[in-house]
GROMACS .gro file of C-alpha atoms in nm:
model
  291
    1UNK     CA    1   1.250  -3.035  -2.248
    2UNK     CA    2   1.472  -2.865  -2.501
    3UNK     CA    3   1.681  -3.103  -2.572
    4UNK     CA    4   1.609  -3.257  -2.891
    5UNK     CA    5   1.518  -3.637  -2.929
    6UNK     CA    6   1.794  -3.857  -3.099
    7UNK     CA    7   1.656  -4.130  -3.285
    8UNK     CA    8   1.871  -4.448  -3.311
    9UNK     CA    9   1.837  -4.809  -3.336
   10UNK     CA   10   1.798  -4.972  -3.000
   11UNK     CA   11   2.033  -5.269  -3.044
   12UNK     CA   12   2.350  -5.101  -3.115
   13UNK     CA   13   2.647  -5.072  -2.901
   14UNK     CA   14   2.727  -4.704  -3.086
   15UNK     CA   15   2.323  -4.669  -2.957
   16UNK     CA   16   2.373  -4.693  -2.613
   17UNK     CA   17   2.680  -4.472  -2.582
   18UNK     CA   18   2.516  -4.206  -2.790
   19UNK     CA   19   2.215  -4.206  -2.563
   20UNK     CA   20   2.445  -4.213  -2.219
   21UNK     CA   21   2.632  -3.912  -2.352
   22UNK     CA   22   2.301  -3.719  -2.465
   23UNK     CA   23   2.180  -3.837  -2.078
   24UNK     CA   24   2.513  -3.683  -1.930
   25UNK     CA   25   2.466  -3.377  -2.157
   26UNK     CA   26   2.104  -3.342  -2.020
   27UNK     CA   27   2.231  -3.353  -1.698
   28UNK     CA   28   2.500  -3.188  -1.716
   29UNK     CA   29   2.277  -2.884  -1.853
   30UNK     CA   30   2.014  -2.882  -1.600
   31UNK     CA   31   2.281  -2.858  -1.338
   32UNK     CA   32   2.435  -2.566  -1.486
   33UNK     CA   33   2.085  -2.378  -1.561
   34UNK     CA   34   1.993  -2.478  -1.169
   35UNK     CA   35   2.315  -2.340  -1.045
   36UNK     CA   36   2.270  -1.992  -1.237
   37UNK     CA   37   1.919  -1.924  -1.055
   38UNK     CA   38   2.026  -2.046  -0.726
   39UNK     CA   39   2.404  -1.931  -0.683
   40UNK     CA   40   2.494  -2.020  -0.328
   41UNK     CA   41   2.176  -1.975  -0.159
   42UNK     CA   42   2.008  -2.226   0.059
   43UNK     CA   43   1.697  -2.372  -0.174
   44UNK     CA   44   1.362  -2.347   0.070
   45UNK     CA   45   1.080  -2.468  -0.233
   46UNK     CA   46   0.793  -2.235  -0.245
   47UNK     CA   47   0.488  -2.418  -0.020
   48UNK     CA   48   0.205  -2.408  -0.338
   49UNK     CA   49  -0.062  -2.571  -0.120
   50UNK     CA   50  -0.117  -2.240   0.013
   51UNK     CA   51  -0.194  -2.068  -0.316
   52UNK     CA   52  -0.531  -1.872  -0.290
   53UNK     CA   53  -0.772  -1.962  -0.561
   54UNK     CA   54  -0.760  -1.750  -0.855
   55UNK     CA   55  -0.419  -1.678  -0.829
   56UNK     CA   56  -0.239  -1.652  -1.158
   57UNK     CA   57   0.130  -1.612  -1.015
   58UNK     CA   58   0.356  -1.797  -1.124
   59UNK     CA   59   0.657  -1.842  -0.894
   60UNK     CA   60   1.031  -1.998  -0.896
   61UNK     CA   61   1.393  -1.821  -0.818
   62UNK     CA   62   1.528  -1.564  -1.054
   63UNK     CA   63   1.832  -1.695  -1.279
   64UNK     CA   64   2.122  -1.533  -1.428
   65UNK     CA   65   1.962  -1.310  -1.740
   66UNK     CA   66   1.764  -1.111  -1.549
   67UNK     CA   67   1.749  -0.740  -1.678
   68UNK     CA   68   1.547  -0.429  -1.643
   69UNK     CA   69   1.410  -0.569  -1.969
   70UNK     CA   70   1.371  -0.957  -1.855
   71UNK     CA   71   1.307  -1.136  -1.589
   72UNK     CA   72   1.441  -1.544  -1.630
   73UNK     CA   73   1.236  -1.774  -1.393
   74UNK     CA   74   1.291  -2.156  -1.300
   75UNK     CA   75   0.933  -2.244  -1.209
   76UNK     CA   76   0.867  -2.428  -0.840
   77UNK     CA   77   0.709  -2.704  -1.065
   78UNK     CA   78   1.109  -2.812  -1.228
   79UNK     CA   79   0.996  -2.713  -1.552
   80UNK     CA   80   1.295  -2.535  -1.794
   81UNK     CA   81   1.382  -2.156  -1.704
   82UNK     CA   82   1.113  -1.923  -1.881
   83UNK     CA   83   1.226  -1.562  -1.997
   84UNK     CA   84   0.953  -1.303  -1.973
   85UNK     CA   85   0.918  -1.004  -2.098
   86UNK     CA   86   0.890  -0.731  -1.803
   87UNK     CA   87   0.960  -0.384  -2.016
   88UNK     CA   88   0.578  -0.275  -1.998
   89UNK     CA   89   0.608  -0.359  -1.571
   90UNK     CA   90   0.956  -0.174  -1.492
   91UNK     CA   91   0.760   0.125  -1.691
   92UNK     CA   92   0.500   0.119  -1.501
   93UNK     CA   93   0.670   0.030  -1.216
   94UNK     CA   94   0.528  -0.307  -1.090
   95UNK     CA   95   0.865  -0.479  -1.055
   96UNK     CA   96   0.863  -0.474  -0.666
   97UNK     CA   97   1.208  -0.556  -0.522
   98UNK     CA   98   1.474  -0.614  -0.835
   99UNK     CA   99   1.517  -0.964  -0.858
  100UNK     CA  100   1.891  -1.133  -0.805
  101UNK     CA  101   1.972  -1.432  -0.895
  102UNK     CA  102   1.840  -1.697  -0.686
  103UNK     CA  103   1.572  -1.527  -0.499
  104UNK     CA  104   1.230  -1.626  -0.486
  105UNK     CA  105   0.990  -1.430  -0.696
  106UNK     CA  106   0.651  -1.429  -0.836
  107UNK     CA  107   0.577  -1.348  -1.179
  108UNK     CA  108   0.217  -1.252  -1.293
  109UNK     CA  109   0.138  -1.352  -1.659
  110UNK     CA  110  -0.050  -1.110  -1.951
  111UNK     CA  111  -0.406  -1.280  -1.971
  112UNK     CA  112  -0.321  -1.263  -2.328
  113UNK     CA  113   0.049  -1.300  -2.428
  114UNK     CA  114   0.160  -1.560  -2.152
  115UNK     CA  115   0.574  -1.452  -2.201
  116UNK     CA  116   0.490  -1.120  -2.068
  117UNK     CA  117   0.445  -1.007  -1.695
  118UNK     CA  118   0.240  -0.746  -1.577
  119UNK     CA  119   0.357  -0.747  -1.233
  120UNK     CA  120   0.689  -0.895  -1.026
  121UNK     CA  121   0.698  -0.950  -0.673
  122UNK     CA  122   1.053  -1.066  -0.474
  123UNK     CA  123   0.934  -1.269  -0.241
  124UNK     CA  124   1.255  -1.262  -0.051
  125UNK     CA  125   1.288  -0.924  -0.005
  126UNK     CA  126   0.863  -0.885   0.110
  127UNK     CA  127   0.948  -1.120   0.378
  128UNK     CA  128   1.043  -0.958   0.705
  129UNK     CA  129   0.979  -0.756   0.951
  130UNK     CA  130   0.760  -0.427   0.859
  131UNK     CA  131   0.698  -0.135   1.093
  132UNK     CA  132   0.514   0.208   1.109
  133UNK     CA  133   0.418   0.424   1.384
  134UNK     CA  134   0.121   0.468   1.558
  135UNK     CA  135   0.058   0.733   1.849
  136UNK     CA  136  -0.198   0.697   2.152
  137UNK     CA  137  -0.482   0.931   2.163
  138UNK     CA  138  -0.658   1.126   2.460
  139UNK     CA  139  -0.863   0.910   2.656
  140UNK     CA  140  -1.201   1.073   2.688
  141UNK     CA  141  -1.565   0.998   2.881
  142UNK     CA  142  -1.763   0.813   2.591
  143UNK     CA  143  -2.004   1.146   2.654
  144UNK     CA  144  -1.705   1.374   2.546
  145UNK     CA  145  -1.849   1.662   2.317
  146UNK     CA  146  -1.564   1.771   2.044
  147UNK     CA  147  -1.517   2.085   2.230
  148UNK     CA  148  -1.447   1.927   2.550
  149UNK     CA  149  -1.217   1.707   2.408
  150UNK     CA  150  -1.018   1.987   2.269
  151UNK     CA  151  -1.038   2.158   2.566
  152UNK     CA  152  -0.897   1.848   2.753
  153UNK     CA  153  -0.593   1.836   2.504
  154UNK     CA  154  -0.504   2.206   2.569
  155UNK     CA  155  -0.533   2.157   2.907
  156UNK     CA  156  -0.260   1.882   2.940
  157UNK     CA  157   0.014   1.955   3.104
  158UNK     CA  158   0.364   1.951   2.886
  159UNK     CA  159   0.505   1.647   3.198
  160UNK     CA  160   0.197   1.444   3.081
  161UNK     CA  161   0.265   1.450   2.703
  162UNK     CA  162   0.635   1.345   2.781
  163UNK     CA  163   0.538   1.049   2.987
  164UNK     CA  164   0.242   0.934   2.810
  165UNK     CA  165   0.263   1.021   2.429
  166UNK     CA  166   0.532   0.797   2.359
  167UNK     CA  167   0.527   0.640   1.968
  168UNK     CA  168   0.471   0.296   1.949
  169UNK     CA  169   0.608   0.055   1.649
  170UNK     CA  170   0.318  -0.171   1.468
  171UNK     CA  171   0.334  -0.421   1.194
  172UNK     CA  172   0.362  -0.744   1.101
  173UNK     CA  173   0.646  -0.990   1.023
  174UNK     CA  174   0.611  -1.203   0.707
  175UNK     CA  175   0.769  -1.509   0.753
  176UNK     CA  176   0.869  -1.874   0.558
  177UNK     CA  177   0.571  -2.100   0.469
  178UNK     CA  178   0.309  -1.773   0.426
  179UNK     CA  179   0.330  -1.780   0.800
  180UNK     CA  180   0.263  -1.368   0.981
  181UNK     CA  181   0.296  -1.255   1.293
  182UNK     CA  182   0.210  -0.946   1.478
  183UNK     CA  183   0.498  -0.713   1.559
  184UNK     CA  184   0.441  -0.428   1.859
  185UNK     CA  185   0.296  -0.587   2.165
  186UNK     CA  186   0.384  -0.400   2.485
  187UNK     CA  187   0.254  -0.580   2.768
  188UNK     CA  188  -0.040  -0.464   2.948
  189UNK     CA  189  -0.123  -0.388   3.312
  190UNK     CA  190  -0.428  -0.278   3.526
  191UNK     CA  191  -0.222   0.041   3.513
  192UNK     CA  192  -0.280   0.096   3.152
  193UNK     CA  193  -0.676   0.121   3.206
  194UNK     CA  194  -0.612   0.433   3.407
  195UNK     CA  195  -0.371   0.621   3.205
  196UNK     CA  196  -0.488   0.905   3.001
  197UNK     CA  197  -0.436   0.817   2.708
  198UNK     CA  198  -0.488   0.485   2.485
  199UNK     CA  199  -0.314   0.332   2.188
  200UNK     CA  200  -0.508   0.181   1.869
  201UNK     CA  201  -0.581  -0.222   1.883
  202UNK     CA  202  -0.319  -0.405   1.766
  203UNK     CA  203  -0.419  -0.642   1.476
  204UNK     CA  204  -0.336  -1.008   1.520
  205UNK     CA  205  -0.192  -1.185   1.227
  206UNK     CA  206  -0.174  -1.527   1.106
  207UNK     CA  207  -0.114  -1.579   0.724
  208UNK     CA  208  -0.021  -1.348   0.420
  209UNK     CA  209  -0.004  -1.467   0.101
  210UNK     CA  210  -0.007  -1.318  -0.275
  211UNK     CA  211  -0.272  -1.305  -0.487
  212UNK     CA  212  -0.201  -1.176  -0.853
  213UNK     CA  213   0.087  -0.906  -0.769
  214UNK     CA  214  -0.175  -0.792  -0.476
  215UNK     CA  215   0.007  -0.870  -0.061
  216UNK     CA  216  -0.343  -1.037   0.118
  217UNK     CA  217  -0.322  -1.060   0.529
  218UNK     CA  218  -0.533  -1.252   0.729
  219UNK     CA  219  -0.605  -1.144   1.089
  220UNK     CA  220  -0.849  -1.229   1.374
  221UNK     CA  221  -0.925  -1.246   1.690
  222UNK     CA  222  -0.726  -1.434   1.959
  223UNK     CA  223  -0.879  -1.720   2.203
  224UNK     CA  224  -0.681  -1.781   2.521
  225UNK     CA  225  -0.742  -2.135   2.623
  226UNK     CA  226  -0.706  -2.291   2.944
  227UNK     CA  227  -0.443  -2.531   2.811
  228UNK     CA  228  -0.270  -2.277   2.713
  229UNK     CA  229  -0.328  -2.257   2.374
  230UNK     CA  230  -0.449  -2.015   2.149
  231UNK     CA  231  -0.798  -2.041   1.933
  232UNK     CA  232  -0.799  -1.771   1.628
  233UNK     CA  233  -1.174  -1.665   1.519
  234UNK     CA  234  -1.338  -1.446   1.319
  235UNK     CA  235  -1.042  -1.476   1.062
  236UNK     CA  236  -1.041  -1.172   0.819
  237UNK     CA  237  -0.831  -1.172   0.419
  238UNK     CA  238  -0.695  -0.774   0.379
  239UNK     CA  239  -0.604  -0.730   0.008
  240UNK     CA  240  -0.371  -0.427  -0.061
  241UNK     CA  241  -0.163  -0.372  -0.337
  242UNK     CA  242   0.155  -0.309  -0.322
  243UNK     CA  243   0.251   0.006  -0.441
  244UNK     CA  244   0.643   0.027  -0.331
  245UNK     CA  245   0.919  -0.204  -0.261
  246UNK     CA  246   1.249  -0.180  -0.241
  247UNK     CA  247   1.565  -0.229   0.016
  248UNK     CA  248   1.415  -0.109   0.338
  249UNK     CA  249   1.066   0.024   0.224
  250UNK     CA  250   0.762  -0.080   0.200
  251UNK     CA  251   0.418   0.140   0.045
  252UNK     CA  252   0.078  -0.092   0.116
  253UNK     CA  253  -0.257   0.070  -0.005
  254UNK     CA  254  -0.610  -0.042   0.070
  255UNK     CA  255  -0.945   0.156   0.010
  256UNK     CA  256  -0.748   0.444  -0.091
  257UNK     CA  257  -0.551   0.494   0.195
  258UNK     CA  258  -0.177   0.468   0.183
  259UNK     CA  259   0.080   0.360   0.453
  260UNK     CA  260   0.438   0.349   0.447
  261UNK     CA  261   0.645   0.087   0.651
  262UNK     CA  262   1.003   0.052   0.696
  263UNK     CA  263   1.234  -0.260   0.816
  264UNK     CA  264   1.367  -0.392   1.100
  265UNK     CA  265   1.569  -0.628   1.132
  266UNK     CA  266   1.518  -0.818   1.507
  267UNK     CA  267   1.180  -0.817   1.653
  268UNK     CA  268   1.384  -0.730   1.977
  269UNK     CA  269   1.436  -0.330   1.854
  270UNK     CA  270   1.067  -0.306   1.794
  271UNK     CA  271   0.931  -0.089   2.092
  272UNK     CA  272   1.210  -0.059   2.280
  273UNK     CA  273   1.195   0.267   2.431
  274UNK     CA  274   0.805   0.227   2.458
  275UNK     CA  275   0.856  -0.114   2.673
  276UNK     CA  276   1.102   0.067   2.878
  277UNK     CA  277   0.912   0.367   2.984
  278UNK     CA  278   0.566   0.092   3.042
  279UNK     CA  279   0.832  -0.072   3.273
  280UNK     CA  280   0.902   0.258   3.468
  281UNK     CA  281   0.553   0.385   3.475
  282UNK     CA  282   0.483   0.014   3.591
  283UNK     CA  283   0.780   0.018   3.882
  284UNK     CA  284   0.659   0.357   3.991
  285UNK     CA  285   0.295   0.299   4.076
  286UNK     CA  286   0.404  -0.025   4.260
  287UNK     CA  287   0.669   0.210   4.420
  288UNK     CA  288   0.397   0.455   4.515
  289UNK     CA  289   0.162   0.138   4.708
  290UNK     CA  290   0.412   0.069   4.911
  291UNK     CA  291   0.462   0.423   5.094
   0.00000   0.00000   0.00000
């Protein structure tokens, strides 16, 4: 702690009331540091169990003193608030999302100088909802040569590409807990295998967590049970680093590719005019059985 130790003799009435008022004062202090990192938000502790091994991050709530210059954190563990320096980070822009007071952030420590960060996350603002778009591509005979394929593509008719090459919304929502969940299902029907065209397969995600400044996903592949359950196998960690971050956007690179995602803020939006037009297309051929 940094309050400093009073030494007094233990039998003495002026003793006692020194030490309640130093115990007050302690108290007192704490309560006023606590209140400065929270504000009025909610407090929802940071789940450690699920730290990855060899993570360095160090996480807790930002507190009033933060600055382009410093970032003031009150560590998950109730230690005191630590300042660290963050000048070298904003420069080279690794503060991703600028912390307010009271969110939840993780703070990655110099190997060598432990008062400095290399990297900031805001964990608050990472969690969410994340889109990007995806569009369906030309179904074609597995024999297909390239110039039958492109000769298939000219050859489609502009009322096809209307109906059928409709964007669809992927991602993943980041939730409390390091809990993720797949964003863009449309539901499927036996009509799907026979229309021309066919969308990418939608990952199916479980669990994200950080790992030294880095965003790490971990997908599989989904068992349908009899009881109605769901078994996840073949589970698979994603590391990207996270290049952007800030209000509504989101920059996530991996292997050297780069994608963009942007937020939204009900899972209800997400393919809406894609679920809509399924549901016609869907209506329609059942309309057409019936004649």
């Amino acid at each position: 702690m940094f309050f400093a130790r009073l030494i007094v003799p233990l039998h003495s009435e002026t003793s006692i009331m020194t030490m309640k008022k130093v115990n007050i004062l302690a108290t007192a202090v704490a309560a006023l540091a606590f209140t400065a990192c929270i504000g009025e938000k909610r407090i929802e502790p940071i789940n450690e169990d699920w730290r990855l091994e060899g993570d360095r991050t160090i996480y807790g709530l930002a507190c009033e003193g933060c600055s382009d210059s410093t970032l003031v954190l009150l560590p998950t563990d109730g230690s005191d608030p630590i300042s660290y320096s963050i000048i070298e980070a904003t420069k080279a822009g690794r503060i991703l999302g600028k912390p307010k007071i009271g969110d939840r952030v993780g703070v990655v420590p110099n190997e060598t100088d432990s008062l400095k960060g290399d990297a900031v996350v805001n964990i608050d603002q990472l969690k969410g909802i994340w889109c990007y778009i995806v569009m369906p591509k030309l179904r074609y005979h597995e024999d297909a040569t390239e110039r039958q394929k492109e000769q298939l593509v000219n050859a489609m008719e502009d009322s096809i590409r209307e109906t059928y090459y409709i964007p669809r919304e992927y991602g993943f929502a980041m939730q409390r807990n390091w809990v993720a969940q797949s964003v863009g299902y449309v539901r499927e029907t036996t009509l799907d295998t026979e229309s021309p065209v066919v969308y990418p397969q939608l990952g199916y995600f479980t669990e994200w967590h950080l790992w030294n400044g880095d965003l790490v996903i971990t997908s599989g592949t989904p068992q349908f049970n009899e009881d109605k359950t769901t078994t996840v196998i073949d589970m698979v960690d994603d590391t990207c680093r996270i290049d952007f971050l800030q209000g509504d956007s989101l920059v996530l690179s991996s292997d050297g590719i780069s994608r963009s995602y942007y937020r939204k803020e009900n899972m209800n939006e997400v393919n809406q005019k894609a679920r809509q037009i399924a549901e016609r297309l869907r209506q329609q051929a059942l309309d057409e059985t019936k004649q």
